XYZ file of C-alpha atoms in Angstrom:
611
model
C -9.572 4.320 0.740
C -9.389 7.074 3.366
C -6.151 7.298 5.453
C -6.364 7.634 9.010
C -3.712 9.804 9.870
C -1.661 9.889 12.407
C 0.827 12.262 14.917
C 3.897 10.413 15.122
C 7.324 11.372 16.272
C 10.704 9.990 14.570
C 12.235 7.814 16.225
C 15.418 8.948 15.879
C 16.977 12.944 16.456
C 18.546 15.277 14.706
C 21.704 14.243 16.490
C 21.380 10.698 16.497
C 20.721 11.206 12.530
C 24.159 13.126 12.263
C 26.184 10.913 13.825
C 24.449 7.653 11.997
C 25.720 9.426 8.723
C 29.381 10.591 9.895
C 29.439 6.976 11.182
C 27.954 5.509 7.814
C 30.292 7.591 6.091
C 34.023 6.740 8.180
C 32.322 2.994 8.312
C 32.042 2.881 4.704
C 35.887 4.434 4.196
C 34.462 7.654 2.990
C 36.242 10.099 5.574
C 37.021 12.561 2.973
C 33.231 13.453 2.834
C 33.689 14.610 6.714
C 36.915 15.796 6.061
C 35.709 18.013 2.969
C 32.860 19.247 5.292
C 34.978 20.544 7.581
C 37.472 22.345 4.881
C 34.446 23.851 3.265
C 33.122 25.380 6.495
C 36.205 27.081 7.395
C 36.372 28.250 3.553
C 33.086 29.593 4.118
C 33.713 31.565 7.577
C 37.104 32.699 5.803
C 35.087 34.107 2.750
C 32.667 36.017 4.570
C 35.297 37.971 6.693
C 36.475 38.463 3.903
C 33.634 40.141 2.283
C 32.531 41.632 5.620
C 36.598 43.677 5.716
C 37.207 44.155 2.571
C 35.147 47.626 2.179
C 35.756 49.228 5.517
C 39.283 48.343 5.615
C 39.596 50.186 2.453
C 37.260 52.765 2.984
C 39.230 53.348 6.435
C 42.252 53.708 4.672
C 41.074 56.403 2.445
C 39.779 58.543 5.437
C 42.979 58.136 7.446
C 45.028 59.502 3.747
C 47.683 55.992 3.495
C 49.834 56.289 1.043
C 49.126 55.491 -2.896
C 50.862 52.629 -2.800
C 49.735 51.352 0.677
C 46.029 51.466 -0.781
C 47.295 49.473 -3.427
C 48.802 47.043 -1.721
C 45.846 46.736 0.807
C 43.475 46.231 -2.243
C 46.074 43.456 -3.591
C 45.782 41.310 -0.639
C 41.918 41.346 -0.365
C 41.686 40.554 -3.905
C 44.263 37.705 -3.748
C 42.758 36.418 -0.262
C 39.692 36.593 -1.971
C 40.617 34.678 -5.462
C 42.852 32.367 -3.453
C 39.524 30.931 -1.111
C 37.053 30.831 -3.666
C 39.431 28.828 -6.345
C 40.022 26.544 -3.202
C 36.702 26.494 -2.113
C 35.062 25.540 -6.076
C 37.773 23.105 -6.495
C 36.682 21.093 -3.019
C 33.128 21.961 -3.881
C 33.278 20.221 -7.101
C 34.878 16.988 -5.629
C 32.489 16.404 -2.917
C 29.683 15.006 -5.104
C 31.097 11.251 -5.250
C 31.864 10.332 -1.735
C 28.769 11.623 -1.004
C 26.705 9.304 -3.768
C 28.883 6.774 -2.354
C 27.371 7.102 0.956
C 24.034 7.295 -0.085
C 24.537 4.277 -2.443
C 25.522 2.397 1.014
C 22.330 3.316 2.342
C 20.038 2.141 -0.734
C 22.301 -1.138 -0.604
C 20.902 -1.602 3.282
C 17.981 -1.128 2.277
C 17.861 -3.498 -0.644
C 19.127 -5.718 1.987
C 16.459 -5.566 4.281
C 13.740 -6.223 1.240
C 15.772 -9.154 0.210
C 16.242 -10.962 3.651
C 13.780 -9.583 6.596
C 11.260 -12.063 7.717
C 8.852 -12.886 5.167
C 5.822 -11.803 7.338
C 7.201 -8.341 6.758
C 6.909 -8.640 3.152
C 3.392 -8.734 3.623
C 2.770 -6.345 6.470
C 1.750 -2.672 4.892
C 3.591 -0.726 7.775
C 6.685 -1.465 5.981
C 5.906 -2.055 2.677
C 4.961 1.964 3.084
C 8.018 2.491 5.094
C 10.376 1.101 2.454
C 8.383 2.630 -0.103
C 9.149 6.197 1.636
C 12.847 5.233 2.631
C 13.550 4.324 -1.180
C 11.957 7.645 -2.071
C 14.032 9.466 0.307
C 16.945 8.119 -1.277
C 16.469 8.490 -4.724
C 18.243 11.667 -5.821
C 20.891 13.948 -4.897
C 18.908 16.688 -3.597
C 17.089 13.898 -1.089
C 17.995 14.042 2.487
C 20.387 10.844 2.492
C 22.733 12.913 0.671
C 21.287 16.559 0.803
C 22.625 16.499 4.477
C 25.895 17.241 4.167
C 25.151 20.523 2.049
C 23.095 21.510 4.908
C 25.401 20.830 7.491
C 28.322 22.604 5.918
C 26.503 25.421 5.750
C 24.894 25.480 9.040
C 27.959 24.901 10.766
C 29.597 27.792 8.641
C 26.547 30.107 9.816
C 27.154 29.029 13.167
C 31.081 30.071 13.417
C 30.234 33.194 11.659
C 27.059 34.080 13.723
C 29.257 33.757 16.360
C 31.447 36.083 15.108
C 29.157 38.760 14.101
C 27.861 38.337 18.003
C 31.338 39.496 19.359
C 31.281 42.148 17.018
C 27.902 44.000 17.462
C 28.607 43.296 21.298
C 30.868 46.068 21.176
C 28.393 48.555 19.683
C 24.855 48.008 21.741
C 23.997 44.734 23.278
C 20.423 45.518 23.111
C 20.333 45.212 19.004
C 21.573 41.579 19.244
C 19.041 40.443 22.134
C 16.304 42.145 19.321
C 17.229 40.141 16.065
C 17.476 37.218 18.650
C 14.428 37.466 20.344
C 12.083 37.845 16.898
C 14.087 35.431 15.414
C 13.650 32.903 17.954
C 9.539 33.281 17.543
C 9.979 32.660 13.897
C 11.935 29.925 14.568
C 9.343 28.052 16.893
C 6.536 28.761 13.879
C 8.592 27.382 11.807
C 9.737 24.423 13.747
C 5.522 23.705 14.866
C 5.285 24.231 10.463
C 7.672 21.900 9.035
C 6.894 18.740 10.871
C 3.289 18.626 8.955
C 4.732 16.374 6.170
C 6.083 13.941 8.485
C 3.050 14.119 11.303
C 0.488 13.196 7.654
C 3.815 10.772 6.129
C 0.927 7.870 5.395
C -0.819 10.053 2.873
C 2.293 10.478 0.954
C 3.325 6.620 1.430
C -0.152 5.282 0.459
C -0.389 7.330 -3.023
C 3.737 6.055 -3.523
C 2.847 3.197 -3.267
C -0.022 3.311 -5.808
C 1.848 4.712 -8.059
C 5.212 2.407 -7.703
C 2.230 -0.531 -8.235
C 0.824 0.717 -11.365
C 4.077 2.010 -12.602
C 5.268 -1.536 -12.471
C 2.292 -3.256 -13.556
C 1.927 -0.963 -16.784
C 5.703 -1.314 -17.930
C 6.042 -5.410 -17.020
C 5.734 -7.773 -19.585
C 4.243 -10.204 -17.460
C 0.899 -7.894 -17.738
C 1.347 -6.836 -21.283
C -0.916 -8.960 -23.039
C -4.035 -8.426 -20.500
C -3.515 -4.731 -21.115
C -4.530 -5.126 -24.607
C -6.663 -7.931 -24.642
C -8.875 -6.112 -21.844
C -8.242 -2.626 -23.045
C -6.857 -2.083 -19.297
C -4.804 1.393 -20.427
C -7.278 3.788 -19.937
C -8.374 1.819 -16.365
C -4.437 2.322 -15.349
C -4.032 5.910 -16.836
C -7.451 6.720 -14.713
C -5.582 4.989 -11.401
C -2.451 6.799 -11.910
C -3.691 9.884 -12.467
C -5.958 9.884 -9.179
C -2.624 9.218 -7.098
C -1.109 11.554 -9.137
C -3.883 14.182 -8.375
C -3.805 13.157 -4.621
C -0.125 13.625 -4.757
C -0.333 16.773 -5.658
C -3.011 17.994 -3.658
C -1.038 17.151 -0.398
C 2.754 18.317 -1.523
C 0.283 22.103 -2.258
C -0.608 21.439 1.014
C 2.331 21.314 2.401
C 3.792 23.970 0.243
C 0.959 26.108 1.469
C 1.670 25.824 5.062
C 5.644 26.249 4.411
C 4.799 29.079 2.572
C 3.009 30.671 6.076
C 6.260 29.729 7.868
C 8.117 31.648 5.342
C 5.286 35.167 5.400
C 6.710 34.810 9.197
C 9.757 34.729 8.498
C 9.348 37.983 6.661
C 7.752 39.865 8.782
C 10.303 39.528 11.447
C 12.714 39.920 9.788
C 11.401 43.529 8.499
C 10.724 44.213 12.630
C 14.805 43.478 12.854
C 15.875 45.212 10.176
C 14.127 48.583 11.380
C 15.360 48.985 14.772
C 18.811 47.980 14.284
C 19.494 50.061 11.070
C 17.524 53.298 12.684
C 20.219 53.078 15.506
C 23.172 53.039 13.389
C 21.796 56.037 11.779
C 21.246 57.616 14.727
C 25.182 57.015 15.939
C 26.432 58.581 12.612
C 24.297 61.656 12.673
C 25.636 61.983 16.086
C 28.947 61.847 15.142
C 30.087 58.318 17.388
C 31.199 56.359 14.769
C 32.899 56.651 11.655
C 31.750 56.266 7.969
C 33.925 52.800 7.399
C 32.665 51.987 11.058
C 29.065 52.608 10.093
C 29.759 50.549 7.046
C 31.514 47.429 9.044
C 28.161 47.378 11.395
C 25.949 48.134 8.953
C 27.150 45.275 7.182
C 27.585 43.452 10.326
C 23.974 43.754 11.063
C 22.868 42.519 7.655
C 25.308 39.887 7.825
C 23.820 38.922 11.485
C 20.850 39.091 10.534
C 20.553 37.009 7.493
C 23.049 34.693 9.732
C 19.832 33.945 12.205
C 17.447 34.115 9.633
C 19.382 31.594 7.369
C 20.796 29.533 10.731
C 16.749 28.941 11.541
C 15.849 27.826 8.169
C 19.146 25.567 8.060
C 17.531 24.068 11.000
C 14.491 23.747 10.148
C 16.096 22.092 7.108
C 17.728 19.944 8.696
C 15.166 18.498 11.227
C 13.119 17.775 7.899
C 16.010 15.770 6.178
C 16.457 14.635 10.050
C 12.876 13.003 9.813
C 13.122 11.776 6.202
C 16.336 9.759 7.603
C 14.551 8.604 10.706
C 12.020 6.901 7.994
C 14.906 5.107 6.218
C 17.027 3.930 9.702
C 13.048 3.012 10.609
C 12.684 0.587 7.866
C 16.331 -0.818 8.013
C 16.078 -1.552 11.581
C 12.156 -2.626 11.158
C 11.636 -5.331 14.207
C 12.434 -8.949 12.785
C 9.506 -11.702 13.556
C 12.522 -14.186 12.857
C 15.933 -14.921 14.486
C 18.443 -14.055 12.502
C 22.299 -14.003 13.190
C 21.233 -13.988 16.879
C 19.512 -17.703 16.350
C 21.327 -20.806 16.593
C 23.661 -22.240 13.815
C 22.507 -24.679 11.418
C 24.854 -26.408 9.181
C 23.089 -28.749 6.691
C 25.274 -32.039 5.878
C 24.475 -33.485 2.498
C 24.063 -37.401 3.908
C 22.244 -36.468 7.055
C 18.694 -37.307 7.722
C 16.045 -34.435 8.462
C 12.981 -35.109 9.955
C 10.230 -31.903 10.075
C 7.577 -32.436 12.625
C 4.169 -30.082 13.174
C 2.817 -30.547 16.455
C -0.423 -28.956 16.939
C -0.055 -26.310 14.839
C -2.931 -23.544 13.427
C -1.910 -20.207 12.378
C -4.077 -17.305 11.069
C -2.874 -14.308 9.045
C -2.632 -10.826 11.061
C -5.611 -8.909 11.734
C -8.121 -12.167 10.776
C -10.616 -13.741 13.067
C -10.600 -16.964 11.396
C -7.657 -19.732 10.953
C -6.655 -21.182 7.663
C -5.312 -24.443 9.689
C -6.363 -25.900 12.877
C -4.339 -28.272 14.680
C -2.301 -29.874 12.560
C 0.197 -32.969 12.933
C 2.021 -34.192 10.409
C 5.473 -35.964 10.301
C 7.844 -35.872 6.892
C 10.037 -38.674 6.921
C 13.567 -38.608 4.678
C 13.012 -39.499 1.276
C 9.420 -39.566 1.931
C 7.279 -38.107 -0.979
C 4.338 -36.093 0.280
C 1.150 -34.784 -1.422
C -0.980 -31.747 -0.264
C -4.559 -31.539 -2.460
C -7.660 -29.871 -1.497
C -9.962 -26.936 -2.935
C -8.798 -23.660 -3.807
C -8.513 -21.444 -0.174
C -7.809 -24.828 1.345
C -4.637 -24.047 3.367
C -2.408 -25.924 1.007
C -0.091 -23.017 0.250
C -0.375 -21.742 3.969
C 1.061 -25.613 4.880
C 3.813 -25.680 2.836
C 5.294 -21.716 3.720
C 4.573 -22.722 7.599
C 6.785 -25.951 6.631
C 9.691 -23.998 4.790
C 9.245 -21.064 7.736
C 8.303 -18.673 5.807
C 5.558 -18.064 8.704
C 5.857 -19.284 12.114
C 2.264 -21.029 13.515
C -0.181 -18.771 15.065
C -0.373 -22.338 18.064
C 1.895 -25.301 18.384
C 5.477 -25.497 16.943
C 7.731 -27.050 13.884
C 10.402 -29.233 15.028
C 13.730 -29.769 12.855
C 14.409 -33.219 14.921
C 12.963 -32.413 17.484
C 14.060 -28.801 18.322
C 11.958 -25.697 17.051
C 13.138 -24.009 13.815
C 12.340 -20.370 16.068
C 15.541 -20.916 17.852
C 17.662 -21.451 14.553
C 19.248 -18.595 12.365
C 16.008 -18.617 9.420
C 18.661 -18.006 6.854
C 20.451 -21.596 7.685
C 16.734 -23.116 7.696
C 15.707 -22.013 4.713
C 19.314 -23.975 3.198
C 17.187 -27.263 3.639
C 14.888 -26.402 0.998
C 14.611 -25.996 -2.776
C 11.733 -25.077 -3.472
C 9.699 -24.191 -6.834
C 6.300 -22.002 -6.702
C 3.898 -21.012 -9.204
C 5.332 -17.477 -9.535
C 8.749 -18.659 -9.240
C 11.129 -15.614 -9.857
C 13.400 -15.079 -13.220
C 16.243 -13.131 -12.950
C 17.621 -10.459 -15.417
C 21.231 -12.641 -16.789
C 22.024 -15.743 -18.316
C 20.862 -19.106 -17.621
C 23.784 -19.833 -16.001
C 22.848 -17.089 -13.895
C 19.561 -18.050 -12.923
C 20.195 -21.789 -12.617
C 22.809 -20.694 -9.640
C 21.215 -18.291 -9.067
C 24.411 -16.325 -8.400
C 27.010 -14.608 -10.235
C 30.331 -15.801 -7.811
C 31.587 -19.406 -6.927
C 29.608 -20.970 -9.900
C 29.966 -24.753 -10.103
C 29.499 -24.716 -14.254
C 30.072 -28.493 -13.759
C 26.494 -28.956 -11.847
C 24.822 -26.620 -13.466
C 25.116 -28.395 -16.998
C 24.539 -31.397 -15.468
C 21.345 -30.415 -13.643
C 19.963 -28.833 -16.624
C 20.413 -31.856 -18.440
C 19.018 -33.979 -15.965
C 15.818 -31.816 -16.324
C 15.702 -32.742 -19.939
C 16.485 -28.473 -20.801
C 19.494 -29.380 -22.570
C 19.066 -29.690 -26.201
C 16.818 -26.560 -25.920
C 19.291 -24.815 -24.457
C 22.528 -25.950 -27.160
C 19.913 -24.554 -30.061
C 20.189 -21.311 -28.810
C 23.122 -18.797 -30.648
C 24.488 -17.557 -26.845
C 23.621 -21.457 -25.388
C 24.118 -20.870 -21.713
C 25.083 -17.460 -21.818
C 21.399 -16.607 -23.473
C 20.167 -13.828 -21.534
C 16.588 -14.316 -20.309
C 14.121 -11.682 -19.170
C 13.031 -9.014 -21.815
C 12.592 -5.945 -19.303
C 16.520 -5.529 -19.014
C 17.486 -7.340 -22.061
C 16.787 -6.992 -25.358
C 18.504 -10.320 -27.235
C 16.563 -12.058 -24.050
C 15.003 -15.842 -25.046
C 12.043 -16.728 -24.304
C 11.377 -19.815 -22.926
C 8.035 -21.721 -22.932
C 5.630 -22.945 -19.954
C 7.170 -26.126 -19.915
C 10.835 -25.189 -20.953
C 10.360 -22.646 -18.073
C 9.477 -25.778 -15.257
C 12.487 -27.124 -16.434
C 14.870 -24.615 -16.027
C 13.425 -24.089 -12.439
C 13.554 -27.740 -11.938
C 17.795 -27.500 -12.639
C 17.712 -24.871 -10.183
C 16.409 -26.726 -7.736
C 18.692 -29.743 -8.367
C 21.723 -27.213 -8.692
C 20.649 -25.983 -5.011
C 20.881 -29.971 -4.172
C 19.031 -29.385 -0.717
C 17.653 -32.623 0.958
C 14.035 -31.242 0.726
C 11.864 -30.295 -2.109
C 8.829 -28.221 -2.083
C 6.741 -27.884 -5.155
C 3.562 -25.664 -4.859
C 1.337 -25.821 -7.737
C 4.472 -24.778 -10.037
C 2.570 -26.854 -13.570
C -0.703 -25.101 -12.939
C -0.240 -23.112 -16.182
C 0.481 -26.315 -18.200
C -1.838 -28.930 -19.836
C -2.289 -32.453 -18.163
C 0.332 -34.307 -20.317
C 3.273 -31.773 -19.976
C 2.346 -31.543 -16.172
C 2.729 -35.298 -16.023
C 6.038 -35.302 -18.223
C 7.485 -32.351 -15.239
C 6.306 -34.879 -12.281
C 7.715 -37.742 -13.956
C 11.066 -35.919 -13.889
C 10.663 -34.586 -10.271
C 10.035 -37.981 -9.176
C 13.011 -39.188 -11.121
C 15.490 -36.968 -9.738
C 14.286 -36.297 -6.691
C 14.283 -40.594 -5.645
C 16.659 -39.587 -2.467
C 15.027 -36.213 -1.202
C 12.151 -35.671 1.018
C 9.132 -34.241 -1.365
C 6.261 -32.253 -0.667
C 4.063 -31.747 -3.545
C 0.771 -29.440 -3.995
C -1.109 -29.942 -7.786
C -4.526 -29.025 -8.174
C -4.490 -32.000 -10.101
C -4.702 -35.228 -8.690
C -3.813 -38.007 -11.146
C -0.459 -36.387 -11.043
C 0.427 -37.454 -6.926
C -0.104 -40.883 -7.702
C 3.513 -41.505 -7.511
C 3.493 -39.976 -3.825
C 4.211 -42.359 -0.616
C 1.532 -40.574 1.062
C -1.735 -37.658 0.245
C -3.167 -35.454 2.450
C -6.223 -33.817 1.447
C -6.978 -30.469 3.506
C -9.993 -29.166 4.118
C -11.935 -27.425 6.865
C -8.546 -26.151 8.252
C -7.202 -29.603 8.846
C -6.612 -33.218 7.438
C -9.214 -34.847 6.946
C -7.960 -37.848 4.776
C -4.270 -39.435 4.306
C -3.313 -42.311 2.382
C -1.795 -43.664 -0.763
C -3.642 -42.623 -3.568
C -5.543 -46.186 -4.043
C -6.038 -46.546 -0.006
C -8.134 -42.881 -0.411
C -9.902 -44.105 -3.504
C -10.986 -47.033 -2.019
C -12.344 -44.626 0.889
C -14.718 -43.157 -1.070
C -14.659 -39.925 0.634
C -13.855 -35.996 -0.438
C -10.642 -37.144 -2.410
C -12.311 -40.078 -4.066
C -15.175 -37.493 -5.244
C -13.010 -35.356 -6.772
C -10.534 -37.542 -8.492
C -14.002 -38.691 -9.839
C -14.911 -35.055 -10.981
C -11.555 -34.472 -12.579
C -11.301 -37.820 -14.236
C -14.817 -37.451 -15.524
C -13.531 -34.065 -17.104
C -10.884 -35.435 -18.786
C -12.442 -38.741 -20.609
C -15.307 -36.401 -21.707
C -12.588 -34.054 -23.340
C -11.161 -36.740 -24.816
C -14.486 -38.478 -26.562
C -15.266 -34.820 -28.099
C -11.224 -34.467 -29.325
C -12.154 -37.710 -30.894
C -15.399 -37.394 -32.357
């Protein structure tokens, strides 16, 4: 698929960049990492007057004939001066490291942060799914710009002080040489500057082939794929994919290493242009006898020093604006616009005996960027304690119903009530607290089943937990295993891990969502991987347990809703028939004709298992 690309400008400055990571940094009770900064830049200026003195001074003193001893002790105090700042300045160098990491762990952690709880629209809108892919990129090693920074600002800022100095110096010699090494250094700084902003201005390139990559990457190394990798011989298919990104990859970082590398041929010739003029007029003031040897060798120094200053101050900041616009991607997808109301929306505190009623007036909602809606219209009232089932064809709506119900999306038309008041004016985060909910690609977590029952680590109630796995009929599994309920699960972290069958696996998610205790429970299609008599066994035990919670159920199988107060059957976009599960028999209509299909399927299974 061809990327269209296009010119966009951070959002955020250089500036604005700098101060969001001295903030991050004193926020985060990291101050030595400014503090250090600022040590190590005046360690720097103080080590290059050194260097720049050190020869002339002692040069000087040979012409003007100072005593033995006086040329001695001159030499003494470079040579401690000198010893004396670089010990200091390799001891503070080699403690800067953690603080740093420490700041750039902050960052991933925001990050993380925004995956885990941004509106779950966003989870499936490719702008950021590219944008985090980039930010987590961008802070993935030391030498990335989340944490490169700080090298670059310590030594711009010691450039800086000393191109300052140098300044004052060759002042006093000729003006004219300074406004030269300015003047061609300021064009090569504008080709550079027009240069380095091609990665960013082409930055979907890059993100679309990450993201290919992260994809297969994952894919190939989960166990969840494993066994259609062999079965289908799928290897060389994924090798084939990842090398194409991989070749793509490539093909753009050469391309822009190849037009980095015409900022840099720039950078050389000017700098050759500088170097001329200034050093033929020093030469000049010798042979005419206007400034002394040591004096020729301060400026002369001076002038290389000044002008590798400029030179190395331009590429600093060209430097920096780069790291500046890899940063602006990572504040871009931490403060990526939220569809829902978060701590700005309106408290919700769920009591445990309180009735909740969920009301959908009118509602239809399409997905982004589609002409067509999956629902149209729909009303529907869940009562408390009122056991709900949603059937229909596959591409029905049926999963679309039951996110628009837990708020995972809000409706494209019309509006979900939470007695009577619409759940867009709540905080999401308190909404989602009135559901537990188990899917058909429910998540397992790397720990213990303790762990993934509470799904926490902090504030466990072991009490609940042993109980709700027992209720789900999990526990004698559970006591045959060596670790019991400190068995890991989950083989990609852990090796001991257990693994836990279909059924045993709807169980455990079944204690979770008893442990969670929330008044309403949402089951989508969660036994689809299971045969009809352990799917029955797992509804029998949700309708058990579950005798004082609002239900909504979606199976694809529909003996197993008979226990439901009421069926809705969803096709079209909409409704179409509601009942008990005899009143829509009796019908005769779409659910009646499929109940038919399904039950035919099964008795002529079970005449052949007998024959």
């Amino acid at each position: 698929m061809k990327v269209k690309n296009k010119k966009t400008k951070p959002k955020y400055n250089v500036f604005q960049n700098i101060w969001f990571m001295i903030s991050l940094a004193w926020r985060q009770k990291e101050k030595k990492v400014i503090f250090t900064m600022v040590l190590l830049v005046l360690l720097g200026v103080s080590l290059n007057l050194i260097n720049l003195y050190i020869a002339p001074t002692i040069l000087n003193a040979i012409e003007t004939k100072v005593s033995f001893s006086e040329l001695i002790i001159t030499i003494l105090v470079f040579i401690t001066a000198l010893t004396l700042t670089n010990a200091l300045n390799s001891y503070v160098n080699s403690n800067v490291l953690y603080g740093r990491i420490s700041v750039r762990t902050e960052i991933i952690s925001m990050l993380n942060n925004k995956c885990c709880r941004t509106s779950y629209p966003n989870t499936e809108d490719e702008t950021f799914n590219k944008l985090t892919a980039q930010a987590s990129e961008y802070c993935s090693s030391n030498n990335k710009a989340t944490e490169a920074i700080w090298d670059t600002l310590t030594k711009l800022l010691t450039n800086i002080l000393c191109f300052a100095f140098y300044s004052s110096l060759l002042l006093m010699v000729k003006p004219f040489m300074v406004v030269i090494i300015l003047v061609t250094t300021l064009i090569g700084f504008f080709i550079n500057n027009y240069l380095s902003e091609y990665k960013y201005k082409h930055k979907e390139i890059e993100a679309e082939e990450i993201k290919k990559l992260n994809y297969i990457d994952k894919v190939s190394s989960s166990i969840q794929y494993a066994k259609d990798i062999r079965i289908f011989g799928l290897y060389s298919w994924l090798t084939e994919l990842y090398d194409k990104s991989m070749a793509a990859l490539h093909a753009f970082n050469n391309k822009v290493e190849s037009v980095y590398l015409w900022a840099q041929i720039a950078d050389l010739v000017l700098a050759f242009l500088k170097n001329a003029i200034a050093y033929t007029y020093l030469i000049g003031l010798v042979i005419n006898g206007k400034i002394t040897v040591s004096e020729f060798l301060l400026y002369f120094q001076a002038v290389e020093g000044f002008t590798l200053l400029v030179t190395t101050i331009m590429k600093k900041l060209n430097t920096l604006k780069r790291q500046s616009m890899d940063i602006s991607v990572v504040r871009e997808a931490i403060d990526y616009k939220e569809v829902f109301k978060f701590a700005e929306g309106k408290s919700l505190e769920i009591e445990p005996n309180k009735d909740y009623i969920i009301e959908l007036k009118n509602v239809s909602f399409k997905y982004p960027g589609k002409d067509k809606n999956v629902l149209t219209n729909i009303n529907l009232t869940i009562k408390p304690k009122e056991k709900i089932a949603v059937v229909g064809l596959n591409g029905a709506g049926k999963t679309t119903l039951v996110k628009l119900i837990c708020g995972y999306y809000d409706p494209t038309e019309g509006e979900i009530l939470l007695n009577g008041v619409d759940i867009r004016t709540y905080n999401r985060e308190h909404y989602y607290k009135l559901f537990s909910a188990v899917f058909a690609n429910f998540s397992l977590l790397a720990g213990s089943i303790i762990t993934n029952v509470a799904q926490s680590d902090n504030n466990i109630n072991y009490e609940l937990v042993y109980s709700s796995i027992e209720k789900a009929g999990l526990k004698e599994k559970i006591e045959s295993l060596p670790r019991k309920y400190e068995s890991n699960l989950n083989r990609e972290v852990y090796e001991d891990a257990t693994n836990l069958s279909g059924g045993e696996m709807q169980r455990l998610m079944l204690a979770r969502a008893l442990y969670k205790d929330a008044p309403i429970i949402v089951l989508d299609e969660p036994t689809s991987a299971l045969d009809p008599i352990a799917e029955a066994d797992i509804y029998n035990k949700y309708n058990e347990l579950t005798k004082h919670k609002a239900s909504v159920f979606i199976s694809h199988r529909l003996a197993s809703t008979r226990f439901c107060d009421r069926i809705l059957f969803i096709a079209d976009e909409k409704i179409v028939e509601e009942g008990t599960h005899e009143k829509l028999l009796a019908l005769g209509g779409k659910y009646a004709q499929l109940f038919e299909v399904q039950s035919k399927y099964y008795r002529e299974g079970e005449s052949k298992d007998e024959k």
